[in-house]
């Protein structure tokens, strides 16, 4: 297979998988995402010292940059988070709350609509991962 043909096949498969995931997400949670956006996914146990918090801070920076400069050349992105916090891990639970509050703020702001989205997948577990994986 030539390089160009491989790239086309890869991009087609990737697009189909993203569309299937978007359809599954809509059917199971009611949340709508644009499969044409860049998907940035972080799925793992939530800890205060892990990358989820750094990524949330990065999203806040991107959000403020878009608010300050509506003409900013930024590839539209959808950020997915999923994971659980240990029952007594208060700070990790606050990070989950922060992610959900940020998602609400971004969804409610028409200035960034279609350019930035945050989704926290609820009730993440191994069977959810298998369901997502089987669609890809």
PDB file of N, CA, C and O in Angstrom, residues 3 5 8-9 26 29 32 38 40 43 46-47 56 58 60 77-78 82 85 87 106 118-119 126:
ATOM      1  N   UNK A   3       1.959   5.192   0.553  1.00  0.00           N
ATOM      2  CA  UNK A   3       1.804   6.071   1.720  1.00  0.00           C
ATOM      3  C   UNK A   3       0.515   6.882   1.648  1.00  0.00           C
ATOM      4  O   UNK A   3      -0.213   6.989   2.632  1.00  0.00           O
ATOM      5  N   UNK A   5      -2.289   6.235   0.058  1.00  0.00           N
ATOM      6  CA  UNK A   5      -3.452   5.366   0.232  1.00  0.00           C
ATOM      7  C   UNK A   5      -3.596   4.961   1.701  1.00  0.00           C
ATOM      8  O   UNK A   5      -4.715   4.887   2.227  1.00  0.00           O
ATOM      9  N   UNK A   8      -5.054   7.915   3.645  1.00  0.00           N
ATOM     10  CA  UNK A   8      -6.490   8.058   3.384  1.00  0.00           C
ATOM     11  C   UNK A   8      -7.286   6.998   4.141  1.00  0.00           C
ATOM     12  O   UNK A   8      -8.318   7.302   4.746  1.00  0.00           O
ATOM     13  N   UNK A   9      -6.809   5.753   4.113  1.00  0.00           N
ATOM     14  CA  UNK A   9      -7.499   4.673   4.814  1.00  0.00           C
ATOM     15  C   UNK A   9      -7.489   4.915   6.326  1.00  0.00           C
ATOM     16  O   UNK A   9      -8.495   4.689   7.012  1.00  0.00           O
ATOM     17  N   UNK A  26     -24.136  10.223  22.325  1.00  0.00           N
ATOM     18  CA  UNK A  26     -25.454  10.856  22.234  1.00  0.00           C
ATOM     19  C   UNK A  26     -26.536   9.892  22.723  1.00  0.00           C
ATOM     20  O   UNK A  26     -27.435  10.281  23.470  1.00  0.00           O
ATOM     21  N   UNK A  29     -25.689   9.169  26.813  1.00  0.00           N
ATOM     22  CA  UNK A  29     -25.653  10.269  27.785  1.00  0.00           C
ATOM     23  C   UNK A  29     -26.452  11.490  27.340  1.00  0.00           C
ATOM     24  O   UNK A  29     -26.675  12.394  28.136  1.00  0.00           O
ATOM     25  N   UNK A  32     -23.874  15.843  22.973  1.00  0.00           N
ATOM     26  CA  UNK A  32     -23.526  15.923  21.564  1.00  0.00           C
ATOM     27  C   UNK A  32     -22.121  16.478  21.415  1.00  0.00           C
ATOM     28  O   UNK A  32     -21.785  17.489  22.034  1.00  0.00           O
ATOM     29  N   UNK A  38     -10.781  17.998  17.310  1.00  0.00           N
ATOM     30  CA  UNK A  38      -9.686  17.208  17.863  1.00  0.00           C
ATOM     31  C   UNK A  38     -10.157  16.631  19.190  1.00  0.00           C
ATOM     32  O   UNK A  38     -10.644  17.371  20.047  1.00  0.00           O
ATOM     33  N   UNK A  40      -9.335  15.029  22.725  1.00  0.00           N
ATOM     34  CA  UNK A  40      -8.273  14.916  23.723  1.00  0.00           C
ATOM     35  C   UNK A  40      -8.887  14.151  24.892  1.00  0.00           C
ATOM     36  O   UNK A  40      -9.788  14.656  25.562  1.00  0.00           O
ATOM     37  N   UNK A  43      -8.491   9.190  30.564  1.00  0.00           N
ATOM     38  CA  UNK A  43      -9.330   8.242  31.278  1.00  0.00           C
ATOM     39  C   UNK A  43      -8.448   7.483  32.255  1.00  0.00           C
ATOM     40  O   UNK A  43      -7.610   6.676  31.852  1.00  0.00           O
ATOM     41  N   UNK A  46      -8.704   9.503  39.220  1.00  0.00           N
ATOM     42  CA  UNK A  46      -8.459  10.929  39.435  1.00  0.00           C
ATOM     43  C   UNK A  46      -7.588  11.109  40.681  1.00  0.00           C
ATOM     44  O   UNK A  46      -7.898  10.599  41.749  1.00  0.00           O
ATOM     45  N   UNK A  47      -6.481  11.845  40.511  1.00  0.00           N
ATOM     46  CA  UNK A  47      -5.576  12.188  41.608  1.00  0.00           C
ATOM     47  C   UNK A  47      -5.246  13.670  41.516  1.00  0.00           C
ATOM     48  O   UNK A  47      -5.224  14.235  40.431  1.00  0.00           O
ATOM     49  N   UNK A  56      -6.992  20.423  32.907  1.00  0.00           N
ATOM     50  CA  UNK A  56      -8.097  21.336  33.221  1.00  0.00           C
ATOM     51  C   UNK A  56      -7.584  22.777  33.249  1.00  0.00           C
ATOM     52  O   UNK A  56      -8.220  23.682  32.701  1.00  0.00           O
ATOM     53  N   UNK A  58      -5.061  23.912  31.620  1.00  0.00           N
ATOM     54  CA  UNK A  58      -4.788  24.253  30.220  1.00  0.00           C
ATOM     55  C   UNK A  58      -6.075  24.656  29.498  1.00  0.00           C
ATOM     56  O   UNK A  58      -6.098  25.612  28.728  1.00  0.00           O
ATOM     57  N   UNK A  60      -8.719  25.965  30.853  1.00  0.00           N
ATOM     58  CA  UNK A  60      -9.097  27.293  31.361  1.00  0.00           C
ATOM     59  C   UNK A  60      -8.302  28.376  30.636  1.00  0.00           C
ATOM     60  O   UNK A  60      -8.857  29.413  30.237  1.00  0.00           O
ATOM     61  N   UNK A  77     -11.522  21.810  19.643  1.00  0.00           N
ATOM     62  CA  UNK A  77     -11.138  20.673  20.474  1.00  0.00           C
ATOM     63  C   UNK A  77     -12.281  20.241  21.381  1.00  0.00           C
ATOM     64  O   UNK A  77     -13.029  21.079  21.889  1.00  0.00           O
ATOM     65  N   UNK A  78     -12.344  18.934  21.591  1.00  0.00           N
ATOM     66  CA  UNK A  78     -13.259  18.365  22.571  1.00  0.00           C
ATOM     67  C   UNK A  78     -12.418  17.569  23.558  1.00  0.00           C
ATOM     68  O   UNK A  78     -11.665  16.682  23.171  1.00  0.00           O
ATOM     69  N   UNK A  82     -12.709  10.891  32.093  1.00  0.00           N
ATOM     70  CA  UNK A  82     -13.461   9.831  32.755  1.00  0.00           C
ATOM     71  C   UNK A  82     -12.558   9.255  33.830  1.00  0.00           C
ATOM     72  O   UNK A  82     -11.342   9.200  33.667  1.00  0.00           O
ATOM     73  N   UNK A  85     -12.705   8.767  41.728  1.00  0.00           N
ATOM     74  CA  UNK A  85     -11.870   9.158  42.861  1.00  0.00           C
ATOM     75  C   UNK A  85     -12.155   8.183  43.996  1.00  0.00           C
ATOM     76  O   UNK A  85     -13.272   7.686  44.138  1.00  0.00           O
ATOM     77  N   UNK A  87     -13.208   6.924  47.564  1.00  0.00           N
ATOM     78  CA  UNK A  87     -14.306   7.475  48.363  1.00  0.00           C
ATOM     79  C   UNK A  87     -13.908   8.597  49.329  1.00  0.00           C
ATOM     80  O   UNK A  87     -14.644   9.552  49.508  1.00  0.00           O
ATOM     81  N   UNK A 106     -18.292  26.425  29.732  1.00  0.00           N
ATOM     82  CA  UNK A 106     -17.935  26.455  28.312  1.00  0.00           C
ATOM     83  C   UNK A 106     -19.166  26.205  27.447  1.00  0.00           C
ATOM     84  O   UNK A 106     -19.379  26.889  26.442  1.00  0.00           O
ATOM     85  N   UNK A 118     -15.935  20.436  26.774  1.00  0.00           N
ATOM     86  CA  UNK A 118     -15.436  19.532  27.812  1.00  0.00           C
ATOM     87  C   UNK A 118     -16.555  18.564  28.162  1.00  0.00           C
ATOM     88  O   UNK A 118     -17.695  18.976  28.380  1.00  0.00           O
ATOM     89  N   UNK A 119     -16.217  17.272  28.223  1.00  0.00           N
ATOM     90  CA  UNK A 119     -17.192  16.234  28.552  1.00  0.00           C
ATOM     91  C   UNK A 119     -16.590  15.341  29.632  1.00  0.00           C
ATOM     92  O   UNK A 119     -15.471  14.849  29.476  1.00  0.00           O
ATOM     93  N   UNK A 126     -14.918  -0.478  33.765  1.00  0.00           N
ATOM     94  CA  UNK A 126     -14.316  -1.321  32.737  1.00  0.00           C
ATOM     95  C   UNK A 126     -15.318  -1.642  31.637  1.00  0.00           C
ATOM     96  O   UNK A 126     -14.986  -1.626  30.459  1.00  0.00           O
TER      97      UNK A 126
END
